Amino acid sequence: MLVLTRKPKQQIMIGDDITIHIVEVQGDNVRIAIDAPRKVKIYRGEIYRAIQEENKQAAAPAPAHLDLSNALPEK
């Protein structure tokens, strides 16, 4: 992990096409702006973890005690 110290109005570059702008620092809060191509998905950490957990749960096989064989209509 890289840890940097920046002041308001300073920037951090990630590669050639992502720029992190330090907008404001107030106590423990830091406001940033991210300039990145539209194809780059940007999430807050807690949202990203929630999405990952939902994806894991959706991909998990149905519990053995759940019999879905009669849930489909017969032809």
mmCIF file of N, CA and C in Angstrom:
data_model
loop_
_atom_site.group_PDB
_atom_site.id
_atom_site.type_symbol
_atom_site.label_atom_id
_atom_site.label_comp_id
_atom_site.label_asym_id
_atom_site.label_seq_id
_atom_site.Cartn_x
_atom_site.Cartn_y
_atom_site.Cartn_z
ATOM 1 N N MET A 1 0.843 -1.167 0.000
ATOM 2 C CA MET A 1 0.000 0.000 0.000
ATOM 3 C C MET A 1 0.895 1.239 0.000
ATOM 4 N N LEU A 2 0.537 2.168 -0.828
ATOM 5 C CA LEU A 2 1.246 3.442 -0.902
ATOM 6 C C LEU A 2 0.470 4.478 -0.102
ATOM 7 N N VAL A 3 1.098 5.164 0.807
ATOM 8 C CA VAL A 3 0.458 6.209 1.607
ATOM 9 C C VAL A 3 1.082 7.541 1.212
ATOM 10 N N LEU A 4 0.241 8.483 0.823
ATOM 11 C CA LEU A 4 0.712 9.801 0.393
ATOM 12 C C LEU A 4 0.076 10.885 1.246
ATOM 13 N N THR A 5 0.776 11.963 1.424
ATOM 14 C CA THR A 5 0.233 13.142 2.085
ATOM 15 C C THR A 5 0.003 14.194 1.013
ATOM 16 N N ARG A 6 -1.201 14.713 0.951
ATOM 17 C CA ARG A 6 -1.553 15.732 -0.037
ATOM 18 C C ARG A 6 -2.315 16.839 0.665
ATOM 19 N N LYS A 7 -2.284 18.012 0.078
ATOM 20 C CA LYS A 7 -3.010 19.168 0.587
ATOM 21 C C LYS A 7 -4.128 19.492 -0.399
ATOM 22 N N PRO A 8 -5.132 20.262 0.047
ATOM 23 C CA PRO A 8 -6.190 20.656 -0.886
ATOM 24 C C PRO A 8 -5.622 21.275 -2.159
ATOM 25 N N LYS A 9 -6.266 20.985 -3.242
ATOM 26 C CA LYS A 9 -5.911 21.432 -4.598
ATOM 27 C C LYS A 9 -4.733 20.666 -5.188
ATOM 28 N N GLN A 10 -4.167 19.697 -4.455
ATOM 29 C CA GLN A 10 -3.114 18.853 -5.016
ATOM 30 C C GLN A 10 -3.763 17.613 -5.628
ATOM 31 N N GLN A 11 -2.985 16.872 -6.392
ATOM 32 C CA GLN A 11 -3.516 15.729 -7.133
ATOM 33 C C GLN A 11 -2.659 14.496 -6.942
ATOM 34 N N ILE A 12 -3.262 13.371 -7.267
ATOM 35 C CA ILE A 12 -2.557 12.092 -7.343
ATOM 36 C C ILE A 12 -2.921 11.497 -8.696
ATOM 37 N N MET A 13 -1.924 11.053 -9.439
ATOM 38 C CA MET A 13 -2.146 10.442 -10.752
ATOM 39 C C MET A 13 -2.045 8.924 -10.631
ATOM 40 N N ILE A 14 -2.986 8.232 -11.243
ATOM 41 C CA ILE A 14 -2.943 6.769 -11.327
ATOM 42 C C ILE A 14 -2.894 6.438 -12.809
ATOM 43 N N GLY A 15 -1.763 5.959 -13.244
ATOM 44 C CA GLY A 15 -1.584 5.709 -14.674
ATOM 45 C C GLY A 15 -1.650 7.020 -15.435
ATOM 46 N N ASP A 16 -2.039 6.906 -16.713
ATOM 47 C CA ASP A 16 -2.104 8.088 -17.569
ATOM 48 C C ASP A 16 -3.472 8.756 -17.574
ATOM 49 N N ASP A 17 -4.517 8.049 -17.096
ATOM 50 C CA ASP A 17 -5.856 8.584 -17.307
ATOM 51 C C ASP A 17 -6.750 8.663 -16.068
ATOM 52 N N ILE A 18 -6.184 8.510 -14.870
ATOM 53 C CA ILE A 18 -6.976 8.665 -13.652
ATOM 54 C C ILE A 18 -6.288 9.687 -12.752
ATOM 55 N N THR A 19 -7.059 10.702 -12.366
ATOM 56 C CA THR A 19 -6.536 11.749 -11.497
ATOM 57 C C THR A 19 -7.424 11.856 -10.260
ATOM 58 N N ILE A 20 -6.796 11.826 -9.090
ATOM 59 C CA ILE A 20 -7.488 12.036 -7.832
ATOM 60 C C ILE A 20 -7.184 13.463 -7.393
ATOM 61 N N HIS A 21 -8.215 14.273 -7.231
ATOM 62 C CA HIS A 21 -8.063 15.658 -6.794
ATOM 63 C C HIS A 21 -8.442 15.745 -5.316
ATOM 64 N N ILE A 22 -7.600 16.341 -4.505
ATOM 65 C CA ILE A 22 -7.938 16.591 -3.109
ATOM 66 C C ILE A 22 -8.704 17.909 -3.096
ATOM 67 N N VAL A 23 -9.994 17.833 -2.761
ATOM 68 C CA VAL A 23 -10.859 19.003 -2.822
ATOM 69 C C VAL A 23 -10.832 19.781 -1.514
ATOM 70 N N GLU A 24 -10.969 19.042 -0.392
ATOM 71 C CA GLU A 24 -11.100 19.724 0.891
ATOM 72 C C GLU A 24 -10.712 18.762 2.016
ATOM 73 N N VAL A 25 -10.117 19.299 3.050
ATOM 74 C CA VAL A 25 -9.804 18.527 4.253
ATOM 75 C C VAL A 25 -10.385 19.289 5.438
ATOM 76 N N GLN A 26 -11.273 18.601 6.189
ATOM 77 C CA GLN A 26 -11.860 19.196 7.392
ATOM 78 C C GLN A 26 -11.781 18.164 8.503
ATOM 79 N N GLY A 27 -10.851 18.339 9.415
ATOM 80 C CA GLY A 27 -10.697 17.380 10.508
ATOM 81 C C GLY A 27 -10.374 15.990 9.973
ATOM 82 N N ASP A 28 -11.236 15.009 10.291
ATOM 83 C CA ASP A 28 -11.034 13.631 9.839
ATOM 84 C C ASP A 28 -11.614 13.355 8.458
ATOM 85 N N ASN A 29 -12.253 14.342 7.853
ATOM 86 C CA ASN A 29 -12.902 14.146 6.556
ATOM 87 C C ASN A 29 -12.068 14.728 5.420
ATOM 88 N N VAL A 30 -11.974 13.945 4.367
ATOM 89 C CA VAL A 30 -11.264 14.377 3.161
ATOM 90 C C VAL A 30 -12.224 14.244 1.988
ATOM 91 N N ARG A 31 -12.422 15.307 1.251
ATOM 92 C CA ARG A 31 -13.252 15.260 0.044
ATOM 93 C C ARG A 31 -12.318 15.135 -1.142
ATOM 94 N N ILE A 32 -12.613 14.146 -1.990
ATOM 95 C CA ILE A 32 -11.807 13.941 -3.193
ATOM 96 C C ILE A 32 -12.722 13.959 -4.406
ATOM 97 N N ALA A 33 -12.131 14.252 -5.537
ATOM 98 C CA ALA A 33 -12.810 14.154 -6.827
ATOM 99 C C ALA A 33 -11.959 13.224 -7.681
ATOM 100 N N ILE A 34 -12.623 12.360 -8.430
ATOM 101 C CA ILE A 34 -11.917 11.381 -9.248
ATOM 102 C C ILE A 34 -12.251 11.643 -10.705
ATOM 103 N N ASP A 35 -11.233 11.837 -11.502
ATOM 104 C CA ASP A 35 -11.390 12.025 -12.940
ATOM 105 C C ASP A 35 -10.849 10.764 -13.608
ATOM 106 N N ALA A 36 -11.766 9.975 -14.195
ATOM 107 C CA ALA A 36 -11.384 8.697 -14.799
ATOM 108 C C ALA A 36 -12.268 8.435 -16.006
ATOM 109 N N PRO A 37 -11.794 7.586 -16.925
ATOM 110 C CA PRO A 37 -12.635 7.227 -18.064
ATOM 111 C C PRO A 37 -13.930 6.558 -17.601
ATOM 112 N N ARG A 38 -14.999 6.703 -18.383
ATOM 113 C CA ARG A 38 -16.295 6.125 -18.024
ATOM 114 C C ARG A 38 -16.239 4.618 -17.850
ATOM 115 N N LYS A 39 -15.327 3.959 -18.547
ATOM 116 C CA LYS A 39 -15.251 2.492 -18.464
ATOM 117 C C LYS A 39 -14.725 2.012 -17.106
ATOM 118 N N VAL A 40 -14.107 2.906 -16.337
ATOM 119 C CA VAL A 40 -13.559 2.551 -15.030
ATOM 120 C C VAL A 40 -14.674 2.660 -13.995
ATOM 121 N N LYS A 41 -14.966 1.557 -13.323
ATOM 122 C CA LYS A 41 -15.996 1.554 -12.288
ATOM 123 C C LYS A 41 -15.378 2.025 -10.980
ATOM 124 N N ILE A 42 -16.066 2.951 -10.319
ATOM 125 C CA ILE A 42 -15.575 3.516 -9.066
ATOM 126 C C ILE A 42 -16.664 3.336 -8.013
ATOM 127 N N TYR A 43 -16.309 2.704 -6.913
ATOM 128 C CA TYR A 43 -17.255 2.463 -5.823
ATOM 129 C C TYR A 43 -16.619 2.878 -4.500
ATOM 130 N N ARG A 44 -17.453 3.260 -3.554
ATOM 131 C CA ARG A 44 -16.971 3.384 -2.178
ATOM 132 C C ARG A 44 -16.679 1.982 -1.689
ATOM 133 N N GLY A 45 -15.708 1.846 -0.791
ATOM 134 C CA GLY A 45 -15.275 0.527 -0.325
ATOM 135 C C GLY A 45 -16.394 -0.322 0.230
ATOM 136 N N GLU A 46 -17.255 0.253 1.076
ATOM 137 C CA GLU A 46 -18.326 -0.534 1.686
ATOM 138 C C GLU A 46 -19.357 -0.988 0.654
ATOM 139 N N ILE A 47 -19.593 -0.189 -0.377
ATOM 140 C CA ILE A 47 -20.520 -0.577 -1.441
ATOM 141 C C ILE A 47 -19.913 -1.700 -2.265
ATOM 142 N N TYR A 48 -18.635 -1.585 -2.583
ATOM 143 C CA TYR A 48 -17.953 -2.629 -3.360
ATOM 144 C C TYR A 48 -17.992 -3.968 -2.622
ATOM 145 N N ARG A 49 -17.721 -3.939 -1.314
ATOM 146 C CA ARG A 49 -17.761 -5.186 -0.528
ATOM 147 C C ARG A 49 -19.167 -5.776 -0.496
ATOM 148 N N ALA A 50 -20.190 -4.934 -0.398
ATOM 149 C CA ALA A 50 -21.577 -5.420 -0.404
ATOM 150 C C ALA A 50 -21.920 -6.064 -1.745
ATOM 151 N N ILE A 51 -21.475 -5.475 -2.837
ATOM 152 C CA ILE A 51 -21.707 -6.048 -4.166
ATOM 153 C C ILE A 51 -21.018 -7.403 -4.281
ATOM 154 N N GLN A 52 -19.771 -7.484 -3.815
ATOM 155 C CA GLN A 52 -19.035 -8.739 -3.872
ATOM 156 C C GLN A 52 -19.745 -9.826 -3.066
ATOM 157 N N GLU A 53 -20.242 -9.474 -1.880
ATOM 158 C CA GLU A 53 -20.950 -10.444 -1.035
ATOM 159 C C GLU A 53 -22.241 -10.907 -1.701
ATOM 160 N N GLU A 54 -22.989 -9.991 -2.293
ATOM 161 C CA GLU A 54 -24.210 -10.370 -3.001
ATOM 162 C C GLU A 54 -23.896 -11.290 -4.173
ATOM 163 N N ASN A 55 -22.815 -10.999 -4.893
ATOM 164 C CA ASN A 55 -22.424 -11.854 -6.014
ATOM 165 C C ASN A 55 -22.062 -13.251 -5.536
ATOM 166 N N LYS A 56 -21.359 -13.358 -4.408
ATOM 167 C CA LYS A 56 -21.021 -14.674 -3.851
ATOM 168 C C LYS A 56 -22.273 -15.446 -3.479
ATOM 169 N N GLN A 57 -23.218 -14.764 -2.830
ATOM 170 C CA GLN A 57 -24.447 -15.429 -2.414
ATOM 171 C C GLN A 57 -25.274 -15.860 -3.618
ATOM 172 N N ALA A 58 -25.312 -15.049 -4.658
ATOM 173 C CA ALA A 58 -26.090 -15.384 -5.851
ATOM 174 C C ALA A 58 -25.473 -16.562 -6.599
ATOM 175 N N ALA A 59 -24.160 -16.694 -6.524
ATOM 176 C CA ALA A 59 -23.471 -17.775 -7.238
ATOM 177 C C ALA A 59 -23.447 -19.076 -6.444
ATOM 178 N N ALA A 60 -23.766 -19.006 -5.167
ATOM 179 C CA ALA A 60 -23.722 -20.208 -4.319
ATOM 180 C C ALA A 60 -24.847 -21.162 -4.716
ATOM 181 N N PRO A 61 -24.578 -22.464 -4.666
ATOM 182 C CA PRO A 61 -25.640 -23.426 -4.997
ATOM 183 C C PRO A 61 -26.764 -23.358 -3.971
ATOM 184 N N ALA A 62 -27.960 -23.739 -4.412
ATOM 185 C CA ALA A 62 -29.112 -23.751 -3.513
ATOM 186 C C ALA A 62 -28.864 -24.762 -2.403
ATOM 187 N N PRO A 63 -29.314 -24.483 -1.194
ATOM 188 C CA PRO A 63 -29.139 -25.444 -0.097
ATOM 189 C C PRO A 63 -29.773 -26.795 -0.446
ATOM 190 N N ALA A 64 -29.178 -27.865 0.045
ATOM 191 C CA ALA A 64 -29.652 -29.216 -0.271
ATOM 192 C C ALA A 64 -31.078 -29.431 0.196
ATOM 193 N N HIS A 65 -31.484 -28.795 1.284
ATOM 194 C CA HIS A 65 -32.830 -28.993 1.805
ATOM 195 C C HIS A 65 -33.890 -28.263 0.986
ATOM 196 N N LEU A 66 -33.478 -27.438 0.030
ATOM 197 C CA LEU A 66 -34.410 -26.687 -0.799
ATOM 198 C C LEU A 66 -34.623 -27.445 -2.087
ATOM 199 N N ASP A 67 -35.788 -28.046 -2.245
ATOM 200 C CA ASP A 67 -36.111 -28.831 -3.436
ATOM 201 C C ASP A 67 -36.920 -27.955 -4.390
ATOM 202 N N LEU A 68 -36.313 -27.562 -5.479
ATOM 203 C CA LEU A 68 -36.964 -26.690 -6.457
ATOM 204 C C LEU A 68 -37.529 -27.486 -7.636
ATOM 205 N N SER A 69 -37.472 -28.792 -7.590
ATOM 206 C CA SER A 69 -37.889 -29.611 -8.734
ATOM 207 C C SER A 69 -39.365 -29.447 -9.038
ATOM 208 N N ASN A 70 -40.191 -29.163 -8.040
ATOM 209 C CA ASN A 70 -41.628 -28.998 -8.314
ATOM 210 C C ASN A 70 -42.025 -27.528 -8.475
ATOM 211 N N ALA A 71 -41.068 -26.644 -8.526
ATOM 212 C CA ALA A 71 -41.356 -25.218 -8.656
ATOM 213 C C ALA A 71 -41.635 -24.830 -10.097
ATOM 214 N N LEU A 72 -41.189 -25.641 -11.048
ATOM 215 C CA LEU A 72 -41.404 -25.335 -12.458
ATOM 216 C C LEU A 72 -42.722 -25.942 -12.926
ATOM 217 N N PRO A 73 -43.465 -25.203 -13.745
ATOM 218 C CA PRO A 73 -44.722 -25.757 -14.245
ATOM 219 C C PRO A 73 -44.467 -26.924 -15.186
ATOM 220 N N GLU A 74 -45.359 -27.902 -15.156
ATOM 221 C CA GLU A 74 -45.207 -29.075 -16.025
ATOM 222 C C GLU A 74 -45.692 -28.727 -17.405
ATOM 223 N N LYS A 75 -45.095 -29.389 -18.411
ATOM 224 C CA LYS A 75 -45.482 -29.132 -19.806
ATOM 225 C C LYS A 75 -46.481 -30.145 -20.272
#
